Every structure is written in structure tokens, then in C-alpha cells.
Short mmCIF file of C-alpha atoms in Angstrom, two decimals:
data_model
loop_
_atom_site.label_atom_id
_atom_site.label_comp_id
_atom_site.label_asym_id
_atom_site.label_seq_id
_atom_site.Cartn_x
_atom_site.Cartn_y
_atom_site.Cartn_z
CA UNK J 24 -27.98 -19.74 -11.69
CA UNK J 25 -27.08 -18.32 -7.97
CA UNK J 26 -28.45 -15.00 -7.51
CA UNK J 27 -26.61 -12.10 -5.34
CA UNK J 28 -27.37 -8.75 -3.94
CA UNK J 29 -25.20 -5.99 -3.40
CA UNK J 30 -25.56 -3.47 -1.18
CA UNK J 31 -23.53 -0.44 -2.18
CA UNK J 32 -22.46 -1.73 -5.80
CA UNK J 33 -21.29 1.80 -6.79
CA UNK J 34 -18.49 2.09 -4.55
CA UNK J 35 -14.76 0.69 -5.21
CA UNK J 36 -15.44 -2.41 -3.21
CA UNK J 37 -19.36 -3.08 -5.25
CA UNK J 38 -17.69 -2.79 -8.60
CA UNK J 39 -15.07 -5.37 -8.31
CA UNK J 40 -17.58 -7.79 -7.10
CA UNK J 41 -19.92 -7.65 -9.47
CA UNK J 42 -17.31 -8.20 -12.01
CA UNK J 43 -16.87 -11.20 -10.19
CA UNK J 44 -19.91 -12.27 -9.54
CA UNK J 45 -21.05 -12.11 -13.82
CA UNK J 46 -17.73 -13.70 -14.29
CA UNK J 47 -19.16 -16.74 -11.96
CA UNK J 48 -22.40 -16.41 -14.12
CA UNK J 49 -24.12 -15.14 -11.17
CA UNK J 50 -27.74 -13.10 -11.54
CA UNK J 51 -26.56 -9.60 -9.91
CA UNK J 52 -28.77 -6.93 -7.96
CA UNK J 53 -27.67 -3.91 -6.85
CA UNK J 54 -29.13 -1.53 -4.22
CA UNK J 55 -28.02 2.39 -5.33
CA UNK J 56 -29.72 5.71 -3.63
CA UNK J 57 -31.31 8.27 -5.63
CA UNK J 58 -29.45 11.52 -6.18
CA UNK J 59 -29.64 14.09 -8.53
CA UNK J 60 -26.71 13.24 -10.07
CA UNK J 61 -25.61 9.75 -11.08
CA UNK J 62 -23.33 7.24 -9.11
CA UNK J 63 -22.90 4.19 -11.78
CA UNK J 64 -19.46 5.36 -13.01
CA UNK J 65 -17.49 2.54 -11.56
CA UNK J 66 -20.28 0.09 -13.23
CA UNK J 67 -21.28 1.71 -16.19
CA UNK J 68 -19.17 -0.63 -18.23
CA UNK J 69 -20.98 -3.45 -16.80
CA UNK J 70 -23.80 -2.28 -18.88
CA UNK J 71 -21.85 -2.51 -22.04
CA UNK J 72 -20.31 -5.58 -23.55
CA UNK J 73 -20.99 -8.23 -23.62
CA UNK J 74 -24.71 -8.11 -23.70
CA UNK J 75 -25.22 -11.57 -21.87
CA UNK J 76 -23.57 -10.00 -18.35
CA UNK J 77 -25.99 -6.67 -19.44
CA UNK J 78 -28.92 -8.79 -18.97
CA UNK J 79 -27.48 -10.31 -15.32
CA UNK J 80 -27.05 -6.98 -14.00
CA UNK J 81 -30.00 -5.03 -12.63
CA UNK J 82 -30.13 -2.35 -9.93
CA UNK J 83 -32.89 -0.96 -7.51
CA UNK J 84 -33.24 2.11 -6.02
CA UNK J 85 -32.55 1.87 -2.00
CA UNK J 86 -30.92 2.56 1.36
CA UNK J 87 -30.10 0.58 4.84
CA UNK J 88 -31.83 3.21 6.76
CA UNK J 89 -35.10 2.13 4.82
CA UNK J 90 -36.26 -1.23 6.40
CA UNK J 91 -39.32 -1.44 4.20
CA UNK J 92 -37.35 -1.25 1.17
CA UNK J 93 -34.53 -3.74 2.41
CA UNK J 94 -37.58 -6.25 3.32
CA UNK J 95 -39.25 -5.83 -0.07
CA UNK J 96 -36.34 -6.45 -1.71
CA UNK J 97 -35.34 -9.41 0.02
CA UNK J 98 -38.90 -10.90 -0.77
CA UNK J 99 -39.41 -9.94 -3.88
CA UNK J 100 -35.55 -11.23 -5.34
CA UNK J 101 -35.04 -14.51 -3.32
CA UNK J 102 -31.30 -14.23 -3.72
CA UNK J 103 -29.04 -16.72 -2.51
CA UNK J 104 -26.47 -14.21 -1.28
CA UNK J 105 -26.31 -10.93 0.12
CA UNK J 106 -23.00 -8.64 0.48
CA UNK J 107 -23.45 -5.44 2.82
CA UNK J 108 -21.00 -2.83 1.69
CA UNK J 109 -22.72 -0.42 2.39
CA UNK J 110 -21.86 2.26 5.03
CA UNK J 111 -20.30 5.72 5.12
CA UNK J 112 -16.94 4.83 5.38
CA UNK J 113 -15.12 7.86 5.41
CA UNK J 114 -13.07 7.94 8.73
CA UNK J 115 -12.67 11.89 9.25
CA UNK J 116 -16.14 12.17 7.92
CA UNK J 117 -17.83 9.90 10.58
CA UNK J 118 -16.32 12.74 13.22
CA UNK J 119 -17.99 15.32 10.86
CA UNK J 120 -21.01 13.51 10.34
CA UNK J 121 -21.41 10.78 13.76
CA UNK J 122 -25.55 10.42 13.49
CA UNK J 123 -25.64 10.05 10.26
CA UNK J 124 -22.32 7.58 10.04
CA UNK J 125 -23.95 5.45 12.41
CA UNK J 126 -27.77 5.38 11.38
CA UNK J 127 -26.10 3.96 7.54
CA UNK J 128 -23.25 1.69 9.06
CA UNK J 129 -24.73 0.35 12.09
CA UNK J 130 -28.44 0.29 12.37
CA UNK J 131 -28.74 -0.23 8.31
CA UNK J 132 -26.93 -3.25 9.57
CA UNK J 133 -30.00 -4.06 11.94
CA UNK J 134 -32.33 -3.43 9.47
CA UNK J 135 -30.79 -6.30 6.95
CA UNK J 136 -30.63 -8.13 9.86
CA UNK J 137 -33.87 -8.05 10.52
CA UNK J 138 -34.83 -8.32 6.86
CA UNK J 139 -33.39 -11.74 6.36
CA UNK J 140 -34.91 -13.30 9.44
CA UNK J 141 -38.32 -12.34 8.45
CA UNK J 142 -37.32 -15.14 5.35
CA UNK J 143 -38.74 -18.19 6.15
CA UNK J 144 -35.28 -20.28 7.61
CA UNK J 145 -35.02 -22.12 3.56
CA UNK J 146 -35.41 -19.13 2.13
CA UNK J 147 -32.92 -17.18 4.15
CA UNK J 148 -29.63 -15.98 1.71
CA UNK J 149 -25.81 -15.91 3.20
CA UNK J 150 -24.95 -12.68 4.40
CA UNK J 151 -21.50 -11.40 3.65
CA UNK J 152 -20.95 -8.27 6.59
CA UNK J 153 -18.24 -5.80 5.67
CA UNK J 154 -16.24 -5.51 8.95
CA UNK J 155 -12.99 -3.15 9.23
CA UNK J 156 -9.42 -2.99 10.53
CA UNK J 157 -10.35 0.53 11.70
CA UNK J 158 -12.22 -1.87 14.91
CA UNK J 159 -8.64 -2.50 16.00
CA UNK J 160 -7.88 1.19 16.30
CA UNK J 161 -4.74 0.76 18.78
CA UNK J 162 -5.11 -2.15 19.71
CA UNK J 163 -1.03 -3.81 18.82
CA UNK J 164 -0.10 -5.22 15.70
CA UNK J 165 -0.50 -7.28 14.08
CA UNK J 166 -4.51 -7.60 15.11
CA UNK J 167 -6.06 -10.94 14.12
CA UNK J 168 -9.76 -12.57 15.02
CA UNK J 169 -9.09 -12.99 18.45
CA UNK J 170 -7.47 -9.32 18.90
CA UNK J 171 -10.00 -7.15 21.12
CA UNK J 172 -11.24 -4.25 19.84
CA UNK J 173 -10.53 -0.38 20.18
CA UNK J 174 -12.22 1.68 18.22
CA UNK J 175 -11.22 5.30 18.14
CA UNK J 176 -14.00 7.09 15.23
CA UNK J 177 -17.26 7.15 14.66
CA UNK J 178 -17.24 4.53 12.25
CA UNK J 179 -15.25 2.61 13.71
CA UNK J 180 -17.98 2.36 16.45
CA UNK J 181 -20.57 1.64 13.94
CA UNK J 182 -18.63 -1.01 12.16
CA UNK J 183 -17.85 -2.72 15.69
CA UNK J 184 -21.92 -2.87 16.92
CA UNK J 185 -22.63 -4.12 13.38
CA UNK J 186 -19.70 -7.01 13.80
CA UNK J 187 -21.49 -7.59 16.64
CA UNK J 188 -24.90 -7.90 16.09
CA UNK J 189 -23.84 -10.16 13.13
CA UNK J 190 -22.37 -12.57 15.23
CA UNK J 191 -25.38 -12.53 17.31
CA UNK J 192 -28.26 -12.96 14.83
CA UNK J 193 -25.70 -15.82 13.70
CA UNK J 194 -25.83 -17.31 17.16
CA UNK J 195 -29.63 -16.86 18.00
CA UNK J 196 -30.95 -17.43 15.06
CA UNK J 197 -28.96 -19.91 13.11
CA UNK J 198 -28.21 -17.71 10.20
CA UNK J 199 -24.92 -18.07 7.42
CA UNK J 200 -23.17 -14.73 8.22
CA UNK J 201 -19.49 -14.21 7.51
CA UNK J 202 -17.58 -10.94 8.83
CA UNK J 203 -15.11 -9.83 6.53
CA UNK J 204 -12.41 -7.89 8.93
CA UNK J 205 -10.71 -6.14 5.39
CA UNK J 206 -7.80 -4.02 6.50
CA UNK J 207 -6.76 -1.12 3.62
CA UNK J 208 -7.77 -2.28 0.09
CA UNK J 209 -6.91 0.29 -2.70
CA UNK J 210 -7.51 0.39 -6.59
CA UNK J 211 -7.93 3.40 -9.08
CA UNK J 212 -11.36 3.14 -8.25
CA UNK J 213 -10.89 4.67 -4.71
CA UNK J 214 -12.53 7.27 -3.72
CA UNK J 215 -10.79 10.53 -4.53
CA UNK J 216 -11.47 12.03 -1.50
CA UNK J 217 -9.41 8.93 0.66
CA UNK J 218 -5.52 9.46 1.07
CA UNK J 219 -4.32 6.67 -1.46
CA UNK J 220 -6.48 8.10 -3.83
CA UNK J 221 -5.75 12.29 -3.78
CA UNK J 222 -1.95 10.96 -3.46
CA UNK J 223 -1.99 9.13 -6.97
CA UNK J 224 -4.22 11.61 -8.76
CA UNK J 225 -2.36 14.71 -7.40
CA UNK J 226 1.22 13.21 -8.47
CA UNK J 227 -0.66 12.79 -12.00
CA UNK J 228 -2.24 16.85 -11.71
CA UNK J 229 1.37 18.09 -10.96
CA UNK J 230 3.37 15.98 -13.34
CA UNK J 231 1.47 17.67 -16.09
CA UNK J 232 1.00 21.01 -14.72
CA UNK J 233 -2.29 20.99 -13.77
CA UNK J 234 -1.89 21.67 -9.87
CA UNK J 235 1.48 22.30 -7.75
CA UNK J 236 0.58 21.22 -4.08
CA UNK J 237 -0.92 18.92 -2.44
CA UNK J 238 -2.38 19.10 0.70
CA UNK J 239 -1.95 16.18 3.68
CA UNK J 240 -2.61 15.30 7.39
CA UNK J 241 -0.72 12.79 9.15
CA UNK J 242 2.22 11.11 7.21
CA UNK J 243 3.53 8.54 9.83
CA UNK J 244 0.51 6.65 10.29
CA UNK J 245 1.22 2.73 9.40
CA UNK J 246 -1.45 1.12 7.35
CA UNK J 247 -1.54 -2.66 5.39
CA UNK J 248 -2.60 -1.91 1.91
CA UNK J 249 -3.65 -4.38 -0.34
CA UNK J 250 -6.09 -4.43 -4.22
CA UNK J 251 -9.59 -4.15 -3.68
CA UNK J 252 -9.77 -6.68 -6.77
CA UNK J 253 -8.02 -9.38 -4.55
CA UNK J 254 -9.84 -8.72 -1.39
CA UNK J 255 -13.72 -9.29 -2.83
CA UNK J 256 -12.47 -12.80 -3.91
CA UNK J 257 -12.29 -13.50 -0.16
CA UNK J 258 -15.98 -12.19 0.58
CA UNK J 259 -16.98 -14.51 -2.00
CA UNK J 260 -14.86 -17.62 -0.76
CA UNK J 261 -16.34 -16.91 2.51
CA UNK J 262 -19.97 -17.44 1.18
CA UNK J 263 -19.06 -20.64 -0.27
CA UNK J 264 -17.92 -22.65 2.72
CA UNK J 265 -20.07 -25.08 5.05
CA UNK J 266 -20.06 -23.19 8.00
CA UNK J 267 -20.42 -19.28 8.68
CA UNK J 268 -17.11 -17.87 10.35
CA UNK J 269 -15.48 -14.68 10.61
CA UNK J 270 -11.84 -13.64 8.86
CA UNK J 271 -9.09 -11.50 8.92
CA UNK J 272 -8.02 -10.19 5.45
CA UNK J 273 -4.56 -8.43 5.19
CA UNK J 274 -1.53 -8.22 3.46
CA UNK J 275 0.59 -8.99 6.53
CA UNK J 276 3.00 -5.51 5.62
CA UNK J 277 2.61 -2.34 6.52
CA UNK J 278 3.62 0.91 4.85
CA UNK J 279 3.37 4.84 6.12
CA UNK J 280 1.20 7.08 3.95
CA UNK J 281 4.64 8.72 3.41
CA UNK J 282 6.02 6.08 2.00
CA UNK J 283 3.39 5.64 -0.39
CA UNK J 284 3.52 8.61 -0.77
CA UNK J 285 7.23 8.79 -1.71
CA UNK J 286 6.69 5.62 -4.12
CA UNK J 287 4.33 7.39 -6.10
CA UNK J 288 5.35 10.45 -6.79
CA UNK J 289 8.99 8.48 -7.84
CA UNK J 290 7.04 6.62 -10.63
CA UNK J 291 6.49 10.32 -12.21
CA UNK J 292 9.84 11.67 -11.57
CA UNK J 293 8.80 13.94 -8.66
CA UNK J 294 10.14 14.92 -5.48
CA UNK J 295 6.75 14.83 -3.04
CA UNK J 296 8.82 17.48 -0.49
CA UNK J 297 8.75 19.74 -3.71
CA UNK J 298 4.84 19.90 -3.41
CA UNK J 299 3.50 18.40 0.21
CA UNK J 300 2.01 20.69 2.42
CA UNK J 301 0.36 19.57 6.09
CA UNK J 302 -2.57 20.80 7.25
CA UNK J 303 -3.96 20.56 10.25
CA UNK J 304 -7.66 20.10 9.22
CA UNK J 305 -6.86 16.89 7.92
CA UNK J 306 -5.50 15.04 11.42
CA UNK J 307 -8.04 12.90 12.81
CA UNK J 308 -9.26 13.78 16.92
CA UNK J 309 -7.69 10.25 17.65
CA UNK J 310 -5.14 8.91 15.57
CA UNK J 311 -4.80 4.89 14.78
CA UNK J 312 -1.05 4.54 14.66
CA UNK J 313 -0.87 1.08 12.91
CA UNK J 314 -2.72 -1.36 11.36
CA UNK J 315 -1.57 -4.80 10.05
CA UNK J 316 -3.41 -7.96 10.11
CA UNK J 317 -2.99 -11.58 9.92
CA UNK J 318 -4.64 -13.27 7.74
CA UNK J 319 -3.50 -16.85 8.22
CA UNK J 320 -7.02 -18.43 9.41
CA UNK J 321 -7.62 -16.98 5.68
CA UNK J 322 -5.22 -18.93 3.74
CA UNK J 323 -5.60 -21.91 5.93
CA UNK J 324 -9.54 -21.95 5.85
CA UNK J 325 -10.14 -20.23 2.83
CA UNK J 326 -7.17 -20.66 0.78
CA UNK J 327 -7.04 -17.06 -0.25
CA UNK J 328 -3.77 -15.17 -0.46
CA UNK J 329 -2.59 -11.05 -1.63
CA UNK J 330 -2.14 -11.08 -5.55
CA UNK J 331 -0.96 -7.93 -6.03
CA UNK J 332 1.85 -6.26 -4.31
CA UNK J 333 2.51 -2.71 -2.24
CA UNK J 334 4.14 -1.56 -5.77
CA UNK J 335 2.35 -2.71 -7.87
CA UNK J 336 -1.04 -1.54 -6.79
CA UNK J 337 0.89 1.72 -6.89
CA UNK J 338 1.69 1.59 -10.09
CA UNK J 339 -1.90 0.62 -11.41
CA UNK J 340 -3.28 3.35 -9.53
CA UNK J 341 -0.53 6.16 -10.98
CA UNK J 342 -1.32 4.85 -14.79
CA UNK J 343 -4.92 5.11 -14.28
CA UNK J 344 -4.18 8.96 -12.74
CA UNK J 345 -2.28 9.66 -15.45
CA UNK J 346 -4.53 8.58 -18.28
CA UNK J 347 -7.22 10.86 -16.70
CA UNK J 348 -4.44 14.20 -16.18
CA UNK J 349 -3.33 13.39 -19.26
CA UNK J 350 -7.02 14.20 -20.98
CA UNK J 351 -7.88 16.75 -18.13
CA UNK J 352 -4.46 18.57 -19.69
CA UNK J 353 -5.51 17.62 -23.55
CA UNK J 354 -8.97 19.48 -23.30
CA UNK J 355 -7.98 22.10 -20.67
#
């Protein structure tokens, strides 16, 4: 049985690939910080039936910015692979927050770096490193593996010194590390606090009267949105080839936020220009004006293709915001 680790399991990305990693009767670790409050909600039914993937789940309390505990692990679980998701990946928050943005996202990065060569070479798991379209920043569209990049946040820095230094411990040291260079990947397990997310669950809110407006930056920006749930069956493909390489993973369309926007307040009847209101707070110091990648090395290398389409992702994430308005309403 192949045993994985996950760094940053509780987050959108973390949850859909520990579904399928049990699904692939994998052994799973997790690394989750301690907070006063928990963070398990998008695995908690992990933990539930059946009992056989209960007993392949198990989680450890952790961070990047602690090397100790990122070596310990790493000795201690001899996994066969390891998938960084971890960061703080919050664009306007890396401008809020840049120290802290980059300690997580870029030198957490060195730290597992480092952690894994310590392994004796044999002993040494794949690494699986979370890159991001937000590396492109301007650079033209559609961006692809060879397309230089511009970053223009915080993270966006971060995420571009860990590509990097990836590449290089690859080079230097021989190491199996794949970049993953995911452009947007949405699900109703999104953050609420990223655009895709507060659009769906405020269209729910206002449909059933439990809020009227909704509150927006920039509308015009051009993103490539895809399901989460496709894109972590690429990280996995790209641990199970013969050599190490780095890939592009995109829909190949992009879409405004006002256009999604539009789309899902439709699917409840609603006018968005009824309840849409721009503030300024919300605009980003330096604005990425598109994003959309090509992702044919993927198919070609990797085989992997978009499952899901622009409206239907929509329309998974409105019926999930609506189930939860819908009891918000029933016990308000």
C-alpha cells in the first residue's frame, strides 16, 4: 500500500485529494496547524463511512515554517509521496500580510526541501509542488511552461522562488519533483472569502432573503476556471510518471468575474445589477488582467483533460449555496 502526505489537507485543494488518494487505497497523512478552533470541515466526512478509509486517514499536527517538525515527519512516516499545498494563498491578503505570505509559501517550501534531502536518496518520496497561474501575472495569454514569469503580489513572488528552488533541488540533487502550474480551480469547497466563492453563496443569501448586496472589486478581470476535483487528478498523474517534469493545468477558456458573476445569479432568478456594489478596498495594488493557460504538454504527457465545464461548476457551486441558505433561512 503507497503511502502519501499532504500538506494542507484542510483546504479545498487537500480534501479532494485525499478522497482520491483512499479511493486509490492509498495510506493518507495529513499535516493541519493547531488553532483554537477546528479546521477538518472539508474532511470530516472522511472520518465517517466507510470505516476501512477511517483507518487510512490520519493527521499530525504541523506547519512549513517548522523544519523540525517537517523533518520528523518525513522520518518517522516513510511515505512514498508528498503533495505541498500548503501556502497562504490569498492574493489581496499576501499585500496585507507580505512576511508572513512568504515565510509559509516560500521558505516552508525550503524547509520540505530540505527535509526530503536529508532522506537517504532510496528513501526519498516524490514531491508534488503546488505552483500558480498568478506567476504569469501579465505576462500574455495564453501562458504555458515556457511563458516567463511576472509576478505582480506577494504571493505570487513566493510561489515563483518556490517553483524555483524546486526545479533546482531537482537539478542538484536528483530528486522526483513535479510543479503543478494550476490556473483557477473552484468547487463549493472554496474558500468563502475568494471571489467565486462570496459570488455563489451571496446569490444563495439574497435569493432567500437573508442579505441584499453584495460587495465586489474588479469585475473585468479574465480568469480560466476549472473543478478543483479535476485538477488534483493531475497532481497525482504527475507523481506517477518516470521522469519528474513540470505542467501547465488549465481549462484553455477564460471568463470575467462578471460573467460568472452574471451566470450565477441567473441560475436563482436574479438580476446581479439589482444587488452589486464596488468597492474600492477590494482592487488589488496591481491588477493581473488575464489568465489562461495551455495545458497541452498535459494531455499529451499526462493524458489528463477538464471534466467539468465553466457552467457546470457553477451550478454545483450555487446548489451547494443554496442547501446551506436554505437551512441558514430554516433556523434563522
Amino acid at each position: 500500500m503507497k503511502k502519501a502526505l499532504i500538506i494542507g489537507i484542510t483546504g479545498q485543494d487537500g480534501s479532494y485529494l485525499a478522497e482520491l488518494l483512499l479511493n486509490k487505497n492509498y495510506e493518507v497523512h495529513g499535516i493541519i496547524r493547531r488553532s483554537s478552533t477546528f479546521s477538518t470541515k472539508r474532511i470530516d466526512h472522511l472520518y465517517q463511512e466507510p470505516h476501512e478509509e477511517k483507518r487510512r486517514l490520519h493527521l499530525h499536527y504541523g506547519d512549513l515554517t517548522d523544519s523540525g517538525c517537517i523533518h520528523r515527519l518525513l522520518h518517522e512516516l516513510e511515505v512514498n509521496e508528498v503533495y505541498n499545498l500548503g501556502a497562504q494563498s490569498h492574493v489581496k491578503v499576501s499585500f496585507e500580510n507580505p512576511i508572513y505570505t512568504v515565510n509559509v509559501t516560500a521558505l516552508g517550501t525550503l524547509h520540505l526541501l530540505e527535509a526530503i534531502r536529508s532522506l537517504p536518496a532510496k528513501q526519498r518520496p516524490k514531491l508534488y509542488q503546488a505552483s500558480s497561474s498568478e506567476m504569469f501575472g501579465n505576462a500574455p495569454a495564453p501562458q504555458n511552461e515556457m511563458t516567463s514569469f511576472q509576478p505582480r503580489s506577494p504571493y505570487a513572488c513566493a510561489k515563483v522562488y518556490a517553483h524555483h528552488q524546486t526545479i533546482n533541488y531537482r537539478e542538484a540533487y536528483g530528486m522526483f519533483i513535479s510543479n503543478g502550474i494550476l490556473f483557477n480551480h473552484e468547487s463549493p469547497r472554496r474558500g468563502e472569502n475568494f471571489v467565486s466563492r462570496k459570488i455563489t453563496r451571496a446569490a444563495a443569501r439574497i435569493r432567500m432573503g437573508l442579505q441584499s448586496h453584495l460587495w465586489l472589486g474588479n469585475l473585468d478581470a479574465k480568469r480560466d476556471m476549472g473543478f478543483a476535483g479535476d485538477y488534483v487528478e493531475a497532481m497525482w498523474t504527475m507523481l506517477q510518471q518516470e521522469r519528474p517534469d513540470d505542467y501547465v493545468i488549465a481549462t484553455g477558456e477564460t471568463y470575467t468575474i462578471k460573467e460568472f458573476l452574471t451566470a450565477a445569479f441567473q441560475k436563482l432568478d436574479l438580476d446581479w445589477q439589482d444587488h452589486v456594489k464596488i468597492d474600492p478596498r477590494y482592487f488589488r495594488p496591481t491588477e493581473v488582467d488575464e489568465l489562461r493557460g495551455d495545458a497541452s504538454k498535459a494531455r499529451e504527457a499526462l493524458g489528463w483533460y477538464p471534466k467539468t465545464s465553466f457552467n457546470g461548476l457553477i451550478s454545483m457551486m450555487v446548489k451547494h449555496d443554496m442547501e446551506i441558505a436554505q437551512m441558514e433561512y430554516l433556523y434563522s
